[in-house]
mmCIF file of C-alpha atoms in Angstrom:
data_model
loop_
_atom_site.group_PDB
_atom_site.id
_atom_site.type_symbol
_atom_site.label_atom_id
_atom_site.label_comp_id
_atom_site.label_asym_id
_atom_site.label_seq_id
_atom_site.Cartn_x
_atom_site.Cartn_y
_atom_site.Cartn_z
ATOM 1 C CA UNK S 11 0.000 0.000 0.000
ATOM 2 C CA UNK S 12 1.557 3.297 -0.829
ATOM 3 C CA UNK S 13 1.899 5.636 1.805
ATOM 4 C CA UNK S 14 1.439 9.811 1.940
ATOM 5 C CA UNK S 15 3.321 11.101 -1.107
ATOM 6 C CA UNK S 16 4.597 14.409 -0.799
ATOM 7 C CA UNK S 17 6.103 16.566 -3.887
ATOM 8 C CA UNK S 18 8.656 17.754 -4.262
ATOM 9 C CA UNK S 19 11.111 16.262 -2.060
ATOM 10 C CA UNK S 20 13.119 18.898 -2.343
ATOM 11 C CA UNK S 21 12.588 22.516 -3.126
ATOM 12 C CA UNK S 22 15.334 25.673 -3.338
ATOM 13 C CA UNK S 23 13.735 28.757 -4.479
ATOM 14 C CA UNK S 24 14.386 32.565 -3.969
ATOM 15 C CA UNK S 25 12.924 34.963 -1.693
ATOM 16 C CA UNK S 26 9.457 36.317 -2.952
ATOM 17 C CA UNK S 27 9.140 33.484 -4.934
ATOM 18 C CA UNK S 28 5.563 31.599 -4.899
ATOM 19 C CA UNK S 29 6.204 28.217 -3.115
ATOM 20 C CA UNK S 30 3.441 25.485 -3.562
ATOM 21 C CA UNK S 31 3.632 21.740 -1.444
ATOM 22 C CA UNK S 32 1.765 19.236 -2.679
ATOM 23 C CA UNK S 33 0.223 16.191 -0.272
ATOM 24 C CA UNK S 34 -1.709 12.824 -1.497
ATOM 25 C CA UNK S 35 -2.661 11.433 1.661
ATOM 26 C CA UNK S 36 -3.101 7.494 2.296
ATOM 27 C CA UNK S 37 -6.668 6.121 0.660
ATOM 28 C CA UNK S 38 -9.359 6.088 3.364
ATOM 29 C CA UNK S 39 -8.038 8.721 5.536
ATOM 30 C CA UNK S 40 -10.260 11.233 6.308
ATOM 31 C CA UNK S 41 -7.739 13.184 8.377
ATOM 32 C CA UNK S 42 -5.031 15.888 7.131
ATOM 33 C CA UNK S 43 -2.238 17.313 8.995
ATOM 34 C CA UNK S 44 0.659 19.481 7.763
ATOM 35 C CA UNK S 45 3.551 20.349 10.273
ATOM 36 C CA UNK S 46 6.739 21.864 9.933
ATOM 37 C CA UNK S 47 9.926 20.913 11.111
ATOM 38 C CA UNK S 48 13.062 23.510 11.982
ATOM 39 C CA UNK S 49 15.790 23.130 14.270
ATOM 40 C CA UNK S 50 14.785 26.510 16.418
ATOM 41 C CA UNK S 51 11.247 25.425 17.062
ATOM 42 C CA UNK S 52 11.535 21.501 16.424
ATOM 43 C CA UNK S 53 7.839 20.209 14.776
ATOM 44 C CA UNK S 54 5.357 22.482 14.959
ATOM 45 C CA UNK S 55 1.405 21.466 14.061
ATOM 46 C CA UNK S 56 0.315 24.413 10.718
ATOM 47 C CA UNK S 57 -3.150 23.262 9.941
ATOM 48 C CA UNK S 58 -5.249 20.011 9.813
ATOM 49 C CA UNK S 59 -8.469 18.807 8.042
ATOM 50 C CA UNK S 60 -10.730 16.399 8.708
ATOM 51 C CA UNK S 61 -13.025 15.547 5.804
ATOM 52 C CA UNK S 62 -11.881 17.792 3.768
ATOM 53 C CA UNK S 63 -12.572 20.699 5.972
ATOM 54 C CA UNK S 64 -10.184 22.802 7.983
ATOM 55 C CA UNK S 65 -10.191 22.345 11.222
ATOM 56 C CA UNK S 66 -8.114 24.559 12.853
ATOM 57 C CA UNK S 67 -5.544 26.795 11.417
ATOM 58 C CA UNK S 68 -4.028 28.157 14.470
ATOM 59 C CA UNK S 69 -0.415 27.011 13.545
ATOM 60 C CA UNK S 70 -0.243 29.312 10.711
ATOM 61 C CA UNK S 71 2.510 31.823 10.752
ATOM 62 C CA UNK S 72 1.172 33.824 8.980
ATOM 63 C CA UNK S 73 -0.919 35.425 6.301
ATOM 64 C CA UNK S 74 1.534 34.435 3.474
ATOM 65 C CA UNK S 75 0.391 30.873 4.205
ATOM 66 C CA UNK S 76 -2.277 29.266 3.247
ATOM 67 C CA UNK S 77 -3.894 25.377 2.518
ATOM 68 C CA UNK S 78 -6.176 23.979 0.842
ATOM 69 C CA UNK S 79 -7.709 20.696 0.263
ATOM 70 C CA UNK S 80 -9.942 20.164 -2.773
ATOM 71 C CA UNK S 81 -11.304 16.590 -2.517
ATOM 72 C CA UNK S 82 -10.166 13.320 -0.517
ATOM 73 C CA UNK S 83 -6.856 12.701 -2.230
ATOM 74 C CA UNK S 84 -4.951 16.042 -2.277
ATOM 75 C CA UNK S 85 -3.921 19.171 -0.537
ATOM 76 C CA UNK S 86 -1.431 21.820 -0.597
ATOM 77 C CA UNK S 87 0.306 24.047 1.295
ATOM 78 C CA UNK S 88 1.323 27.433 -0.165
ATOM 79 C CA UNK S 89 3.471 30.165 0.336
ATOM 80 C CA UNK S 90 3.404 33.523 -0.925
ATOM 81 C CA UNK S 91 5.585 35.369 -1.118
ATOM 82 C CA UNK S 92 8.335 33.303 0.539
ATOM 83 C CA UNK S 93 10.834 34.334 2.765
ATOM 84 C CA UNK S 94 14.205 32.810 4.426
ATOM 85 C CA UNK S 95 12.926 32.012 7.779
ATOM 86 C CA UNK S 96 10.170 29.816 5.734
ATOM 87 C CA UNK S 97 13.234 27.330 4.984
ATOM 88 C CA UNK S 98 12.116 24.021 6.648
ATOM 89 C CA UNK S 99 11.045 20.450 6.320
ATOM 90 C CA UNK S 100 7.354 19.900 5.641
ATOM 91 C CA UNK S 101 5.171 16.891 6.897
ATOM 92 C CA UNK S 102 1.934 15.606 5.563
ATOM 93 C CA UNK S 103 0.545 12.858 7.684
ATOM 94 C CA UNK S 104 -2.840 11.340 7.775
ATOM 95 C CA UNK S 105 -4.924 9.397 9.855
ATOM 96 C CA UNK S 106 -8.227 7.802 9.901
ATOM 97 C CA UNK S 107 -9.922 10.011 12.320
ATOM 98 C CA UNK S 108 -12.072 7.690 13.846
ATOM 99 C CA UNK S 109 -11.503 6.993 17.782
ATOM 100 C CA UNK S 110 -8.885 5.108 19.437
ATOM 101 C CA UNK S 111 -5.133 4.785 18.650
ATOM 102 C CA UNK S 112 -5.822 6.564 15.559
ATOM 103 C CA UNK S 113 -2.039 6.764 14.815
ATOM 104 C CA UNK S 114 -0.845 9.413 12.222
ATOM 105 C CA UNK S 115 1.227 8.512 9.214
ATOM 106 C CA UNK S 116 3.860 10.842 8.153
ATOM 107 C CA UNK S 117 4.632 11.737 4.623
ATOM 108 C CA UNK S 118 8.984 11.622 3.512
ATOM 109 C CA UNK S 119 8.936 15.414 3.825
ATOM 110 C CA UNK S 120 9.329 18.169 1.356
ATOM 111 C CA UNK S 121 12.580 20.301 2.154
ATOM 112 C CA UNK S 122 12.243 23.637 1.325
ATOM 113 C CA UNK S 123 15.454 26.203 1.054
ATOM 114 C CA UNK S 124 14.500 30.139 0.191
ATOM 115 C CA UNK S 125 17.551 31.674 -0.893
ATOM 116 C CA UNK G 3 -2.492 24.529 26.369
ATOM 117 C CA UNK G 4 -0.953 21.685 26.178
ATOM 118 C CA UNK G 5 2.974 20.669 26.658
ATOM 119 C CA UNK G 6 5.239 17.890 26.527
ATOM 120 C CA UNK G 7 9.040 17.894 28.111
ATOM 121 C CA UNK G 8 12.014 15.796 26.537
ATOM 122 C CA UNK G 9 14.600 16.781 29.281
ATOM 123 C CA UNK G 10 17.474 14.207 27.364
ATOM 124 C CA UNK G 11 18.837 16.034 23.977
ATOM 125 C CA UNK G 12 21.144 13.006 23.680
ATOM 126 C CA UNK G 13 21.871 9.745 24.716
ATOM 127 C CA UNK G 14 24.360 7.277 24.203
ATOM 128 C CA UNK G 15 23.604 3.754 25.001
ATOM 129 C CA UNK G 16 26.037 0.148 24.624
ATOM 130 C CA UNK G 17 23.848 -2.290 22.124
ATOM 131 C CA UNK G 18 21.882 -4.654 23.528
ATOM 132 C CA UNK G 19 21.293 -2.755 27.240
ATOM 133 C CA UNK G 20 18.190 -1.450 27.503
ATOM 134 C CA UNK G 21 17.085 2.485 27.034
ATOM 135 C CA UNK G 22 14.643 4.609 28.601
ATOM 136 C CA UNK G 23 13.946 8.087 27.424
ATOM 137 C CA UNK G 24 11.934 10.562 29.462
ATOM 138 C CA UNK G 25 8.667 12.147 28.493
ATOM 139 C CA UNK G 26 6.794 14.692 30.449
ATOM 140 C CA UNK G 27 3.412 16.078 29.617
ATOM 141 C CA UNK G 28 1.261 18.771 30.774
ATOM 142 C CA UNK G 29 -2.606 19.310 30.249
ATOM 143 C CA UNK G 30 -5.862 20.044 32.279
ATOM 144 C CA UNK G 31 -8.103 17.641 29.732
ATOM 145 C CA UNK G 32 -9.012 14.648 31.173
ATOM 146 C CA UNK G 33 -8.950 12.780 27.603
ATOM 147 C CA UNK G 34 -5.817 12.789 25.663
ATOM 148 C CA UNK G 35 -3.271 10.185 23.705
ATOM 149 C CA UNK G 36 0.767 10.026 24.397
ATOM 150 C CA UNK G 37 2.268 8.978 21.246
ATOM 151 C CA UNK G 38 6.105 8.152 20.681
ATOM 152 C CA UNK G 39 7.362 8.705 17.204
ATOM 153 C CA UNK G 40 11.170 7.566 15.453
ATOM 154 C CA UNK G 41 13.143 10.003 13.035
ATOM 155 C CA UNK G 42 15.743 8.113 11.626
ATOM 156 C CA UNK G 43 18.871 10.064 9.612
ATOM 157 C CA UNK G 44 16.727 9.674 6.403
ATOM 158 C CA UNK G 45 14.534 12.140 7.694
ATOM 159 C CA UNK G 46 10.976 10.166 7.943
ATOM 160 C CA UNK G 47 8.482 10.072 10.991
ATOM 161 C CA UNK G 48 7.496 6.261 11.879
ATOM 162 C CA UNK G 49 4.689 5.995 14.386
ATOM 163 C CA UNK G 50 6.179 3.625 17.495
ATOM 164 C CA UNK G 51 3.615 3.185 20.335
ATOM 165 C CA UNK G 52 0.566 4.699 21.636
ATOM 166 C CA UNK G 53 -1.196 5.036 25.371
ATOM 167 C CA UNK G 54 -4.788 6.355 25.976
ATOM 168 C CA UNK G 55 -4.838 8.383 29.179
ATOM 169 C CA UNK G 56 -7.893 5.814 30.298
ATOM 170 C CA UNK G 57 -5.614 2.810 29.526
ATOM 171 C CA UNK G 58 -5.764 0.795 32.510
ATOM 172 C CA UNK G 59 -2.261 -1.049 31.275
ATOM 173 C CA UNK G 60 0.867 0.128 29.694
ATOM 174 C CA UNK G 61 1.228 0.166 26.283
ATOM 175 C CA UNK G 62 3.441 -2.326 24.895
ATOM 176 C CA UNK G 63 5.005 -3.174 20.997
ATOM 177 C CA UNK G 64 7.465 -5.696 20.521
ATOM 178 C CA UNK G 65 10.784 -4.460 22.091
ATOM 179 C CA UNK G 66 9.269 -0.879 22.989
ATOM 180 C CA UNK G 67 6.928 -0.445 25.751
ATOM 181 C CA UNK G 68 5.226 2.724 27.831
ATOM 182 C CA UNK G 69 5.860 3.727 30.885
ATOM 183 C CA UNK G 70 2.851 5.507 32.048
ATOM 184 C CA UNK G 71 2.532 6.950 35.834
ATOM 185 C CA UNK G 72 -0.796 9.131 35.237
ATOM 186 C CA UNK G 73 -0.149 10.967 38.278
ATOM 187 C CA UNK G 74 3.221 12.252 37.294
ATOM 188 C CA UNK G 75 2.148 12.939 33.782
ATOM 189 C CA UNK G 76 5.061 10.890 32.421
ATOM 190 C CA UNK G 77 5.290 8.827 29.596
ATOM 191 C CA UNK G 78 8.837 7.304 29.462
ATOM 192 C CA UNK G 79 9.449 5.182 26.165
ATOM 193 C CA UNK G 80 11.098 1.847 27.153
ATOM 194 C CA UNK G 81 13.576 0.404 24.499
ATOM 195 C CA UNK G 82 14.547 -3.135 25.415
ATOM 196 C CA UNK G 83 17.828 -4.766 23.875
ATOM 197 C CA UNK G 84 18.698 -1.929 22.285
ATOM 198 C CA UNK G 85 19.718 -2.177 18.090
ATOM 199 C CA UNK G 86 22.509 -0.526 16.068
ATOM 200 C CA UNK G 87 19.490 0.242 14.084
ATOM 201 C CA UNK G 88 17.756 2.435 16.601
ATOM 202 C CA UNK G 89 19.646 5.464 16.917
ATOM 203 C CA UNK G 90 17.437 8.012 15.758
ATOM 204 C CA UNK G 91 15.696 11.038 16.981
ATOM 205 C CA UNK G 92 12.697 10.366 19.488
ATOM 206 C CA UNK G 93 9.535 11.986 20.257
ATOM 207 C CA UNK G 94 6.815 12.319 22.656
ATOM 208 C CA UNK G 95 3.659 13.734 21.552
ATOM 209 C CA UNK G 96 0.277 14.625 22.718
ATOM 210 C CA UNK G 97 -3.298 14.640 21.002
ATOM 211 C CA UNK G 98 -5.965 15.799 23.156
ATOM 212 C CA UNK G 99 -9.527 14.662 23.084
ATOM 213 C CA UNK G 100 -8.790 11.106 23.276
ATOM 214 C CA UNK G 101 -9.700 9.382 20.393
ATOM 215 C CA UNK G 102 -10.634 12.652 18.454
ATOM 216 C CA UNK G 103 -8.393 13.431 15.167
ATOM 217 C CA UNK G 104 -6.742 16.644 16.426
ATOM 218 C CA UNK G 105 -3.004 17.671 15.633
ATOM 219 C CA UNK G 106 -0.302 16.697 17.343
ATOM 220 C CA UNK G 107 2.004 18.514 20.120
ATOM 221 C CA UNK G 108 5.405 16.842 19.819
ATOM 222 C CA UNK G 109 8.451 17.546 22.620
ATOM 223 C CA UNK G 110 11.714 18.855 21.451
ATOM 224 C CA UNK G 111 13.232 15.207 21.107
ATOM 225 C CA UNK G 112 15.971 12.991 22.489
ATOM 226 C CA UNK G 113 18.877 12.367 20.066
ATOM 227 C CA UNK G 114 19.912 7.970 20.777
ATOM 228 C CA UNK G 115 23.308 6.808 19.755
ATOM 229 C CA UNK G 116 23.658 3.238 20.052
ATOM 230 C CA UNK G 117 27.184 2.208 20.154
ATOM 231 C CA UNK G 118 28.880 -1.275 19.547
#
């Protein structure tokens, strides 16, 4: 079974630049999460969905972020315009969001460098 | 809000003795899950063991187990006969709301070095 893809992997792009993250989360999950990793502030929770909807977008920096998540089997995280402190490692992870253990399954990452 | 505490940045450990790393947590909700995740050097997040705060017994998965003192709000990851394999980063997290499918709160994490 394949797991959450993530694209790109990697991602260097200058300062001001448009930045989009893409996230295909595992089939049957009804859950979305995407975090971001940094050494200053370790892994940090942005925004989750659950069916589709967001839930809470408290984790937002800030306005130059934003997520979306058309349908079941895709969302993305985008930033505009980007900016050097943005350089990080992105998680998507999904889960099935029904009660219990209800374990989350993290995506490779997408690394992201702003020059 | 909610907190979790990984007081150990790093740890070195001989293979084949047994680890524990430490895991505080902090909340006023009744209903929450303690989760411990792995970060290998290749960067992903693999999903290790999981304790309900009503879980009347420890959580246990093959060679890792939970060491859960409600009272103390600890969670301490048990790593028995420790591997080459498992150095990696470690962390705690929290989801409150029990069984609910809210984010994640993850500690700082404890770096393990196994050594021969």
């Amino acid at each position: 079974d394949a797991g959450v893809i993530q694209s790109p992997r990697h991602e260097v792009t200058e300062m001001g630049q448009e930045v989009t993250l893409r996230c295909k989360p595992i089939s049957g999950h009804n859950s979305l999460f995407w975090y971001r990793q940094t050494m200053m502030r370790g892994l940090e929770l942005l925004i989750y969905f659950n069916n589709n909807v967001p839930i809470d977008d408290s984790g937002m920096p800030e306005d130059r972020f934003s997520a979306k998540m058309p349908n079941a089997s895709f969302s993305t995280l985008k930033i505009q315009p980007s900016e050097p402190r943005d350089s990080a490692v992105y998680f998507c992870a999904s889960s099935l969001g029904t009660s219990g253990r209800n374990e989350q399954f993290f995506g490779p990452g997408t690394r992201l460098t702003v020059l | 809000a909610q907190k979790i505490t990984q007081t150990q940045p790093g740890m070195f450990v001989q293979e084949k003795e047994a680890v524990t790393l430490d895991c505080t947590y902090d909340t006023s909700d009744p209903s929450y899950g303690l989760f411990w995740y792995k970060q290998p050097s290749s960067g992903e997040m693999i999903f290790l063991i999981y304790q309900g705060s009503y879980d009347q017994q420890n959580a246990t998965e093959g060679r890792y187990s939970l060491n859960f003192q409600k009272a103390r709000k600890s969670a301490n990851l048990v790593i028995s006969a420790s591997q080459l394999g498992d150095s990696a980063m470690y962390f705690c997290a929290m989801r409150l709301s029990g069984g609910g499918a809210d984010g994640l709160t993850f500690g700082k994490g404890t770096h393990l070095i196994i050594q021969p």
